[in-house]
XYZ file of C-alpha atoms in Angstrom:
565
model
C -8.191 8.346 19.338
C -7.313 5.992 22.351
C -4.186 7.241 24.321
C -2.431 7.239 21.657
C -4.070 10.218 19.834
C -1.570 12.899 21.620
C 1.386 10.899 19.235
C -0.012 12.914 16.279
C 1.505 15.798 14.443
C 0.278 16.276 11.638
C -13.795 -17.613 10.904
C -13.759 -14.658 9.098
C -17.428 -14.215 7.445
C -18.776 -15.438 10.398
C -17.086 -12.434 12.112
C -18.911 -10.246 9.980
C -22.354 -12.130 9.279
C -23.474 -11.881 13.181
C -26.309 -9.646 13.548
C -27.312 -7.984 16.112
C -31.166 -8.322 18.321
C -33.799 -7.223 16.131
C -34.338 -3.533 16.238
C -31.391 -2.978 17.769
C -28.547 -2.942 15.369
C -25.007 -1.523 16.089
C -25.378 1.793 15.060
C -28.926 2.131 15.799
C -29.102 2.151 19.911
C -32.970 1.647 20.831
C -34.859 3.829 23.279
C -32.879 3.016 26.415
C -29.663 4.552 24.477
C -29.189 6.351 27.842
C -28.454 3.387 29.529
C -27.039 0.867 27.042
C -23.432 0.171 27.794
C -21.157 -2.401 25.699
C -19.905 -5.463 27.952
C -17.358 -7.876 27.252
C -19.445 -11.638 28.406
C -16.819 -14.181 29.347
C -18.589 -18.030 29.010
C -17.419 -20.729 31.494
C -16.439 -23.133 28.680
C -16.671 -24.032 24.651
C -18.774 -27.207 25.530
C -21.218 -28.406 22.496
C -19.295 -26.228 20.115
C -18.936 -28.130 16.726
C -16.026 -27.603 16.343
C -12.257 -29.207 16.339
C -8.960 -28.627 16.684
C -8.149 -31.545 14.138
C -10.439 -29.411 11.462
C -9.101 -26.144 11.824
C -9.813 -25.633 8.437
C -13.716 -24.777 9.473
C -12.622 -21.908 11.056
C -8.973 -21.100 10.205
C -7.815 -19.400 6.168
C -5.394 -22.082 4.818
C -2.997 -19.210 5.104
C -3.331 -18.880 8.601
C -2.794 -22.275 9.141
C 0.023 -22.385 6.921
C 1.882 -20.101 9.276
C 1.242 -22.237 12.302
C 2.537 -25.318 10.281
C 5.572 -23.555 9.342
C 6.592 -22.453 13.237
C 5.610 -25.633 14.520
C 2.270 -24.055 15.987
C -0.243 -26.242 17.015
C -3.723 -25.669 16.829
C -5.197 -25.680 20.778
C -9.209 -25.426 22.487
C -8.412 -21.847 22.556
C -8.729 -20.721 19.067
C -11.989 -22.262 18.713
C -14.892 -20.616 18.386
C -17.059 -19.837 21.011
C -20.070 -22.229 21.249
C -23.277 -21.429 19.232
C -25.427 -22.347 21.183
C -24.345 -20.027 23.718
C -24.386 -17.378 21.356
C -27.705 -18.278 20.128
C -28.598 -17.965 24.028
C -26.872 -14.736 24.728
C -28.803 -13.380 21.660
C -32.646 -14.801 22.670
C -32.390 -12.068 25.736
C -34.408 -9.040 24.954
C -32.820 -5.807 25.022
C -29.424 -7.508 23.890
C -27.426 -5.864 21.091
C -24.864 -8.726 20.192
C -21.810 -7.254 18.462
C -18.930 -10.083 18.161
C -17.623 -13.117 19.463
C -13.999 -13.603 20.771
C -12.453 -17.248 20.338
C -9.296 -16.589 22.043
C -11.222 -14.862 25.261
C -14.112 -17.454 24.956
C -16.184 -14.526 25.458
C -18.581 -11.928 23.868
C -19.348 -8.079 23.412
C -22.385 -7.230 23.823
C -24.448 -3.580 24.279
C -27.443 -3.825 26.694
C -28.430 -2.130 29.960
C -27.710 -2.749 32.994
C -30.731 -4.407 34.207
C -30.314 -6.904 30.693
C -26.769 -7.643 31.940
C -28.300 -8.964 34.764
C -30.176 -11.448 32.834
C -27.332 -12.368 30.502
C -25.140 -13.165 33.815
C -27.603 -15.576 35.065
C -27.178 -17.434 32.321
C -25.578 -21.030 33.710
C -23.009 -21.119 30.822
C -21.251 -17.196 32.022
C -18.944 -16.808 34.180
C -18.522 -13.088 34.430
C -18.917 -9.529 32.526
C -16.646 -6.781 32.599
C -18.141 -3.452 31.116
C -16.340 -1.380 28.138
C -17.495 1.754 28.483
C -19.036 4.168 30.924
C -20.162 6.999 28.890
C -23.674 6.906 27.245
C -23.537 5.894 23.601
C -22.904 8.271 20.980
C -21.646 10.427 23.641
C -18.310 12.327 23.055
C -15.499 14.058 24.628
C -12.746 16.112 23.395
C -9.714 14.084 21.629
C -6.242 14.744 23.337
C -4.258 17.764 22.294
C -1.286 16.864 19.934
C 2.291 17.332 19.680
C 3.680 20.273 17.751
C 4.144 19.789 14.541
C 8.200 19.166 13.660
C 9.708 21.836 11.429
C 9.402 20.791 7.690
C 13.631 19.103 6.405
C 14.983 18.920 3.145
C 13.911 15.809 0.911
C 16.022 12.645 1.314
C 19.753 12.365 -0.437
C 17.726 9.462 -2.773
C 15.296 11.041 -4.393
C 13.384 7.628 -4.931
C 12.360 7.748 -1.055
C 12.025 11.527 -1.422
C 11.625 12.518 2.466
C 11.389 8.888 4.180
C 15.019 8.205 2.627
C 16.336 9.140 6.300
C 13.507 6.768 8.501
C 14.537 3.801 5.423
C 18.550 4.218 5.767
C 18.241 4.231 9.878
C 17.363 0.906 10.062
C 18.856 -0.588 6.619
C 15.458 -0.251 4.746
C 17.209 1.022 1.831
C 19.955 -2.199 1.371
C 16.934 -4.204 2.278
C 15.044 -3.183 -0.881
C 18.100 -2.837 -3.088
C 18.965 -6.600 -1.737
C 14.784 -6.988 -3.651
C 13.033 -7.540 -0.794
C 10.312 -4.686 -0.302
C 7.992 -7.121 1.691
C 6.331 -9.331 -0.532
C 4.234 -11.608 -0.150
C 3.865 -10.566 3.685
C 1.027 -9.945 4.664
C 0.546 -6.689 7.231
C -2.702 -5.924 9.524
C -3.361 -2.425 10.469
C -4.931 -0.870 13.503
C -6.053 2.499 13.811
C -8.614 4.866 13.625
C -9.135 5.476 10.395
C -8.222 5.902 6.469
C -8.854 9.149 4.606
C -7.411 9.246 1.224
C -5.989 5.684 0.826
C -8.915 4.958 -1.463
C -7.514 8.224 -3.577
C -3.841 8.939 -2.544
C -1.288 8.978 -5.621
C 0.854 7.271 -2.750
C -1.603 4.449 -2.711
C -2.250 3.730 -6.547
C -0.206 0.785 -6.793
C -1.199 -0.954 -3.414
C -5.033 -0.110 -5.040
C -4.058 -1.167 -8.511
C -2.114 -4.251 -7.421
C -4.760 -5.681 -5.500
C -2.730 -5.884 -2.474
C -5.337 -3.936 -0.408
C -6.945 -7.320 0.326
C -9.580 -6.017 2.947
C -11.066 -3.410 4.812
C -12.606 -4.081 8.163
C -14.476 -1.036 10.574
C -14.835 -2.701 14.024
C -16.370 0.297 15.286
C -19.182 0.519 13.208
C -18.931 -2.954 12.112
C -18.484 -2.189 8.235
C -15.973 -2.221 5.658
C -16.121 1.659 5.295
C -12.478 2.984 6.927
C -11.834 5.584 4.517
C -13.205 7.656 7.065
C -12.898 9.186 10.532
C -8.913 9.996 11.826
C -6.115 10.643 9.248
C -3.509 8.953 11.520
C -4.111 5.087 9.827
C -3.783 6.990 6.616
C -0.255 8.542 8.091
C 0.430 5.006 9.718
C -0.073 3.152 6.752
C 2.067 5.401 4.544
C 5.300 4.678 6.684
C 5.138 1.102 5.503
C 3.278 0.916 2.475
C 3.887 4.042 0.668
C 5.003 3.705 -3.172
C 5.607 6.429 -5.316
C 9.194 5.886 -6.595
C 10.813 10.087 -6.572
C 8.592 10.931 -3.794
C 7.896 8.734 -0.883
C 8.929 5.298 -0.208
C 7.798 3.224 2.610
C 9.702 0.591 4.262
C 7.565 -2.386 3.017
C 5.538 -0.560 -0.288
C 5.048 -4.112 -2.163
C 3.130 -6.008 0.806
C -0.352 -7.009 0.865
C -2.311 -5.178 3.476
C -5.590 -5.507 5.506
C -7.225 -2.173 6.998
C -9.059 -2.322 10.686
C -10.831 0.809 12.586
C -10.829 -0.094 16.070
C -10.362 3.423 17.680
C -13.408 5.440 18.311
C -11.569 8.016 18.718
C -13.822 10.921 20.291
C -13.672 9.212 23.338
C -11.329 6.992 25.464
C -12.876 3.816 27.256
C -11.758 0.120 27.144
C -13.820 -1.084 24.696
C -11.512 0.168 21.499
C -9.291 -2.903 23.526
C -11.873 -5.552 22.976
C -12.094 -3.612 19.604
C -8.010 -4.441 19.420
C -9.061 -7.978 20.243
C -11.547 -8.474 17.514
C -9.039 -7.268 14.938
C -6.695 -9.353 15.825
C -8.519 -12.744 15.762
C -9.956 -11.507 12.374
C -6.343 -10.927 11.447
C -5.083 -14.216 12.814
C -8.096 -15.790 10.790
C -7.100 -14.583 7.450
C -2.984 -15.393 7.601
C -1.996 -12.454 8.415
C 1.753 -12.125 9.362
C 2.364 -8.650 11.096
C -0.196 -6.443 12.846
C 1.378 -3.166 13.107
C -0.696 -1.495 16.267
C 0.517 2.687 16.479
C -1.878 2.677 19.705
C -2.092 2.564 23.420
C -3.962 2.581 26.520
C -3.716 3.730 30.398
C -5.852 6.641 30.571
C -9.258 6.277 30.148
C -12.175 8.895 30.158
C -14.415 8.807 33.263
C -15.935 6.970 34.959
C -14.092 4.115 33.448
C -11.240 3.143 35.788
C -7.827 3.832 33.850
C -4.856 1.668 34.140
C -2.186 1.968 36.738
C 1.863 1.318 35.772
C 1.540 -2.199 37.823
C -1.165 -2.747 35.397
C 1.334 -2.818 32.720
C 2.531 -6.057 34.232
C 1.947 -8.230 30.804
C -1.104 -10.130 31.788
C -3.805 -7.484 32.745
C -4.943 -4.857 29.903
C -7.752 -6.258 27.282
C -5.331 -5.270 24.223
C -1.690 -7.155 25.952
C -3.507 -10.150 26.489
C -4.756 -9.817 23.231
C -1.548 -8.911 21.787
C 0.398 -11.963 23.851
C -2.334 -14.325 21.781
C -1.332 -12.920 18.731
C 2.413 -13.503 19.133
C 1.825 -16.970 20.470
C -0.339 -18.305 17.057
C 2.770 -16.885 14.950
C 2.469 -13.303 14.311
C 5.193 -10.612 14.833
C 2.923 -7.840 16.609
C 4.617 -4.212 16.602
C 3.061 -2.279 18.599
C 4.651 1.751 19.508
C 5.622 2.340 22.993
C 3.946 5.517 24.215
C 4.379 9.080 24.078
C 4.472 9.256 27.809
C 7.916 9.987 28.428
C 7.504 13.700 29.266
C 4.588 13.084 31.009
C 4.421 11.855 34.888
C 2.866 8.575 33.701
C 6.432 8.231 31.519
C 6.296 4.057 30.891
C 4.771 2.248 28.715
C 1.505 1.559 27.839
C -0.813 -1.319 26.860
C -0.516 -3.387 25.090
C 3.332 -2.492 24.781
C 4.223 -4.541 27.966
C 2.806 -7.702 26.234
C 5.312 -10.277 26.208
C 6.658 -11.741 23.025
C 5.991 -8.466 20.855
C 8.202 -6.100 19.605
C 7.309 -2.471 21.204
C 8.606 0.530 19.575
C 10.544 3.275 20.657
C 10.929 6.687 19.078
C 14.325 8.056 18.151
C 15.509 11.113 16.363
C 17.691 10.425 12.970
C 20.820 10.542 15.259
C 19.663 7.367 16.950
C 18.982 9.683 20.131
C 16.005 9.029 22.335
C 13.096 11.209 21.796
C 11.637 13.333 25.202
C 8.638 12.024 24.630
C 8.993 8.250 24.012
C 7.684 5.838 26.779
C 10.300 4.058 28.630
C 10.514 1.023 30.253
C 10.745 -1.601 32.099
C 7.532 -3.334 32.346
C 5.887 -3.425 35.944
C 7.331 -7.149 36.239
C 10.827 -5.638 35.671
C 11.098 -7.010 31.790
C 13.089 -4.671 29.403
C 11.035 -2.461 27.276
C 11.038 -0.846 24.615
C 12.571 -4.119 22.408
C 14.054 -1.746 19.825
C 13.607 2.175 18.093
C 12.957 3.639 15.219
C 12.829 6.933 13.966
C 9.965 8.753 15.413
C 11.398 12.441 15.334
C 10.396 14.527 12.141
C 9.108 11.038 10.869
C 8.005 11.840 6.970
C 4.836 10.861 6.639
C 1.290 10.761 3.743
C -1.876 13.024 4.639
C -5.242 12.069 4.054
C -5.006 14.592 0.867
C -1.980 12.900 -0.579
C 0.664 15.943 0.960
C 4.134 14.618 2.386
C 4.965 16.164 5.662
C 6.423 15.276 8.863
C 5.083 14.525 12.423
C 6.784 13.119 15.723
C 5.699 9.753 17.898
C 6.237 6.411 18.590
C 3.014 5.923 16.568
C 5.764 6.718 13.654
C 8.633 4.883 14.658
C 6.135 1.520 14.872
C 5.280 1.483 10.950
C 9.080 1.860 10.536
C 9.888 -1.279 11.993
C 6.957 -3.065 10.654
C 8.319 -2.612 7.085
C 11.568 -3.391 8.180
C 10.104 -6.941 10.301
C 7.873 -7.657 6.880
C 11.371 -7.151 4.726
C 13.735 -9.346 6.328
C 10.764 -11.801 7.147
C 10.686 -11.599 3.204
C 14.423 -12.511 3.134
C 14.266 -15.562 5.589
C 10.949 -17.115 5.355
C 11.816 -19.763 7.629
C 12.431 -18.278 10.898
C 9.695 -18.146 13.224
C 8.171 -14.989 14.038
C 10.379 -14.827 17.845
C 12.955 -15.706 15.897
C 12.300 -12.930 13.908
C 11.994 -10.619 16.741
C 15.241 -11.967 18.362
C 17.892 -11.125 14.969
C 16.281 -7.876 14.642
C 16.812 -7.273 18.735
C 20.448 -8.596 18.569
C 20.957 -6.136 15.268
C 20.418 -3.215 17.100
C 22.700 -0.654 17.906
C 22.705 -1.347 21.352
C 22.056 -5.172 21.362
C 25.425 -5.559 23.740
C 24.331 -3.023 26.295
C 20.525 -2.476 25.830
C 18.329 0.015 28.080
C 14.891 0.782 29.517
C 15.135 4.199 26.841
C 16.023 2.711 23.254
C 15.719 -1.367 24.115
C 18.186 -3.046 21.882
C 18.576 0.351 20.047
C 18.265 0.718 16.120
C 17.932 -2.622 14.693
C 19.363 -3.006 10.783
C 18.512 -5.248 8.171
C 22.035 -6.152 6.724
C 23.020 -7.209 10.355
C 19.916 -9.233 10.689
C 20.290 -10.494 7.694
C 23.898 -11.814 8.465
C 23.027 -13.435 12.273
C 20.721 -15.353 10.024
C 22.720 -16.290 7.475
C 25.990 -16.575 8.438
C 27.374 -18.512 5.390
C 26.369 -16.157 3.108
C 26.482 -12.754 4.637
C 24.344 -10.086 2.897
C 27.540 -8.026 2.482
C 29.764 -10.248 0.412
C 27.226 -12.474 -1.561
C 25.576 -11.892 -5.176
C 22.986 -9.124 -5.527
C 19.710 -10.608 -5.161
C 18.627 -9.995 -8.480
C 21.786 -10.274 -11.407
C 21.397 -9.965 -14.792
C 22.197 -13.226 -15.685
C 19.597 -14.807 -13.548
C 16.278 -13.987 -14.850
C 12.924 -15.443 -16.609
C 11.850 -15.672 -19.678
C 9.588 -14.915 -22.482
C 8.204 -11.741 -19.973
C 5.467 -11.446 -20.412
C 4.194 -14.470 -21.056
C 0.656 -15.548 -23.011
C -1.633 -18.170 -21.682
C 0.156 -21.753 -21.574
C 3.413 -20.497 -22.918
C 6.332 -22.442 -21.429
C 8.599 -19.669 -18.571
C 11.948 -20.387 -18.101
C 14.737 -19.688 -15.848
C 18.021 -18.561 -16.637
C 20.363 -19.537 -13.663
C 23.723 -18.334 -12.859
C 26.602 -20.369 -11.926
C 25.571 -20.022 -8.085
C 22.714 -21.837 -8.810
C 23.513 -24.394 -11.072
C 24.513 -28.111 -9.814
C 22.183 -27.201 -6.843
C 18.563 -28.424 -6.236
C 16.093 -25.572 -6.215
C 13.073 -24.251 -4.218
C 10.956 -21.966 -5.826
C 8.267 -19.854 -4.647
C 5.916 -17.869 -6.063
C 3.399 -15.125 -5.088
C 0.967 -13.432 -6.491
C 0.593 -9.100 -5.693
C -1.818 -9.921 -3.300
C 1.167 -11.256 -1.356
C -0.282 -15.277 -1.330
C 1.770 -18.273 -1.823
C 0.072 -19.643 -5.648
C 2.772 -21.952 -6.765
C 5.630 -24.402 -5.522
C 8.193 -26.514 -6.983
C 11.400 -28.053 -6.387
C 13.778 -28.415 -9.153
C 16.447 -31.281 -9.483
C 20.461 -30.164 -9.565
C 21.367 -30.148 -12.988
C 24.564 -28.127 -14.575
C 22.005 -27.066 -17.009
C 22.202 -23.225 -17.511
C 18.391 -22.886 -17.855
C 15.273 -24.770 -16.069
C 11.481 -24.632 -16.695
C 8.956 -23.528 -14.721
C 5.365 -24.918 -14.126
C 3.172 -21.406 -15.317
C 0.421 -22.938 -16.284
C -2.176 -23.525 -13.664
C -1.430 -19.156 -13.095
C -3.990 -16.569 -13.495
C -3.100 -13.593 -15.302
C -1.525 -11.095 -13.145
C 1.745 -9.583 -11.826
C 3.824 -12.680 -9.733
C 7.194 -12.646 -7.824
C 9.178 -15.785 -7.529
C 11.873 -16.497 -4.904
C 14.185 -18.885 -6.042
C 16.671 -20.879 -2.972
C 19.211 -23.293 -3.183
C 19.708 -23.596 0.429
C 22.402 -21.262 0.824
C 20.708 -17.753 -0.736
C 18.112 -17.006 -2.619
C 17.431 -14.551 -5.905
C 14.347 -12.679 -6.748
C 12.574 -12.752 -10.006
C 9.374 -10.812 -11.389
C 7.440 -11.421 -14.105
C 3.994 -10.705 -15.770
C 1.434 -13.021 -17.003
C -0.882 -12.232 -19.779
């Protein structure tokens, strides 16, 4: 797995609808496999492309462009796509094995040899190629020795979480959920190198059964198959989205998730960055609101030229200028610092010095800095890592189901991306800096941060109160009260669903919101005041399923579930 491997212990159907020369399919290298490399083609321009920023809609999910509208985001040239014809161009040269396209780079990956580069730089319409990987195809070297395993601890004080209970309570996970919010609607990308078990893991069944796995995505092999390969996804994925109440609770287990391969993880060269890159426009495509990224890069196998530490100056590494896209279209990237701390690199690594992300530390449970955890600052001198987490005897899922534990930033990141999906839950109209900022000026050490722990341990219930300082989490109403609450539950086809208000929300006029499990906004209305002590709600238009409805008045907000038949 790229760098990061030594952490372990233990238009969207256009993206996928490209195909490759004839003969030549990813997958399938031709007769010159010696000598076919992958190259990442930059074009000169977008010109002739049919496309416009004033219809995003031909290229962008409404949900992505819902969370552009909601931050004030406009739509620029950049996230077009790149310009068919081009492509069509790029494609016509023989010998060309055309992989993906990359709006935000205005570029392309291609695999080809050396003498078919040639021909596809000539091209008047390219302006340069940079080349991924050195090492033949199929070609592999030995994956990076790991961490020793921590020493197995004593299950949680609440059972529910079983062992995570002490990576939940660091950074407030626990009053988060019992506040109701346990991340849905939030939608979370993964990156990683694979999936074991999350297609069979009891710790899975509800985000399987829910329908809140909403897609699977294998940039490497450019499938949907990621139930395969490395079992540190499947470890990743766990930390956040874990659910099975007495055993193992994750820090955001009723999100909606989407799944993305983009390590190769045998061997180490830049292209698992352009592989970053893909997954990330595909994410920012689809509405995705967090990208959760345990992974890193600086040392690459040779002859590809590895990063130096002024590389990690926020503007040179594939993935960080990925990343820095991603933040700037509206999406809270988490991404873990390193595990280079020990090591005589010791910063951080790409694309942790992106700017505008939120780059993870690892901690132990005492809020102490782990050996091992990257430090900062950036090579431009900006502060890094922005906060930690607990990354120190992290509890964590194997691909067989078994709950154990396992040290690295890699574990601290999932951590926080629960806790970023949670209180994004909780205050839906921040921005996603915004987002990043509260949970910065939370943290333990927000009045005297460092180049070791950033801003320190962040909290929700601190968060929670910069944002809402009227209403503080710690002297207001539960979320959900038993005399607020819907009714008949379930309910049968156009059967009328009511809400019983309490005397906070009565007199007020109300927003309510509701999602379905697979995390998407189906249904919006706003309710007059009225001192009435129960309103209806419009039901009918919903498909049977499972649907959670957030309910504001401007000042808080209350949580409701209920079931339709």
């Amino acid at each position: 797995m790229t760098a990061f491997r030594c952490f372990l212990t233990a238009g969207l159907s256009a993206l996928l609808a490209l195909p490759a020369a004839a003969g030549a399919g990813p997958g399938h290298p031709s007769a010159t496999t010696a000598t076919v490399r992958k190259h990442l083609v930059y074009f000169k321009d977008k010109a002739g492309t049919p496309f416009s920023v004033a219809q995003p809609d031909a290229f962008l999910s409404g949900r992505a462009l819902q969370r552009r509208q909601r931050q004030q985001i406009a739509v620029l040239p950049r996230d077009l796509p790149v310009s068919p014809a081009y492509v069509q161009q790029v494609k016509a040269v023989a010998g060309v094995q055309y992989w993906y396209s990359s709006r935000w780079f205005n570029a392309a990956i291609v695999a080809c040899d050396s003498a078919t580069l040639l021909k596809v730089q000539a091209l008047p319409f390219v302006r340069s190629a940079q080349t991924l990987n050195r090492a033949q195809l199929g070609t592999a070297t030995q994956p990076k020795t790991e961490l020793p395993a921590a020493a197995d601890q004593v299950a949680g004080t609440r059972s529910q979480y079983g062992k995570a209970y002490a990576q939940a309570q660091q950074v407030g996970a626990v009053q988060m959920h019992d506040a109701g919010f346990r991340g849905e609607g939030m939608q979370i990308a993964v990156f990683d190198a694979g999936f074991p078990g999350v297609n069979t893991a009891s710790v899975f069944a509800s985000l399987r059964q829910d329908g809140r796995l909403l897609n699977t995505f294998n940039v490497v092999e450019k499938s949907t198959d990621v139930f395969q390969r490395d079992s540190h996804g499947t470890n990743c994925l766990g930390i956040i989205g874990g659910d099975e109440p007495d055993r193992y609770q994750g820090t955001a287990p009723k999100a909606a998730f989407r799944l993305f391969i983009t390590e190769d993880q045998p061997s180490e060269h830049p292209v698992e960055e352009a592989n970053w890159l893909v997954a990330a426009e595909y994410a920012d495509s689809a509405g995705v609101d967090i990208i959760s990224s345990s992974l890193g890069y600086n040392t690459f196998d040779a002859p590809s030229a590895s990063y130096s530490y002024a590389d990690m100056n926020g503007r040179t590494a594939i993935s960080t200028r990925a990343a820095t896209v991603a933040a700037r279209v509206g999406m809270v990237v988490v991404n873990s610092a390193g595990n280079e701390g020990n090591s005589n690199w010791r910063y951080i690594v790409a694309p942790a010095d992106a700017d505008s992300i939120m780059t993870v530390g690892a901690a132990d449970s005492l809020a102490f800095v782990a050996g091992f955890s990257s430090r900062g600052p950036t090579a431009d001198g900006r502060l890094k890592p922005n906060v930690s987490a607990m990354g120190v005897a992290t509890a964590i899922v194997t691909a067989g189901g078994a709950i154990t534990r396992g040290n690295g930033t890699s574990y601290s990141c999932p951590v926080v991306a629960g806790l970023v999906a949670g209180f994004w839950q909780a205050n839906p109209r921040l921005t996603a800096q915004q987002v990043i900022s509260l949970l910065e000026r939370s943290g333990s050490l927000s009045t005297n941060p460092n180049n070791d722990l950033g801003y320190g341990i962040p909290n929700f219930a601190r968060a929670y109160n910069l944002a809402n300082p009227g209403a503080p989490l710690a002297t207001r109403a539960p979320l959900s009260r038993p005399d607020f609450f819907v009714y008949p539950n379930p309910i049968q086809g156009a059967d009328n669903l009511y809400l019983q208000l309490d005397a906070g929300f009565r007199a007020a006029p109300l927003e309510v919101r509701m999602f379905n499990a697979r995390g998407a906004l189906v249904a919006q209305q706003r309710i007059a005041a009225t001192a009435a002590g129960t309103v209806r709600l419009d039901a009918a238009d919903l498909r049977p399923g499972v649907f959670t409805c957030l309910v504001s008045n401007g000042r808080e907000q209350r949580l409701v579930r209920f079931v339709k038949l």
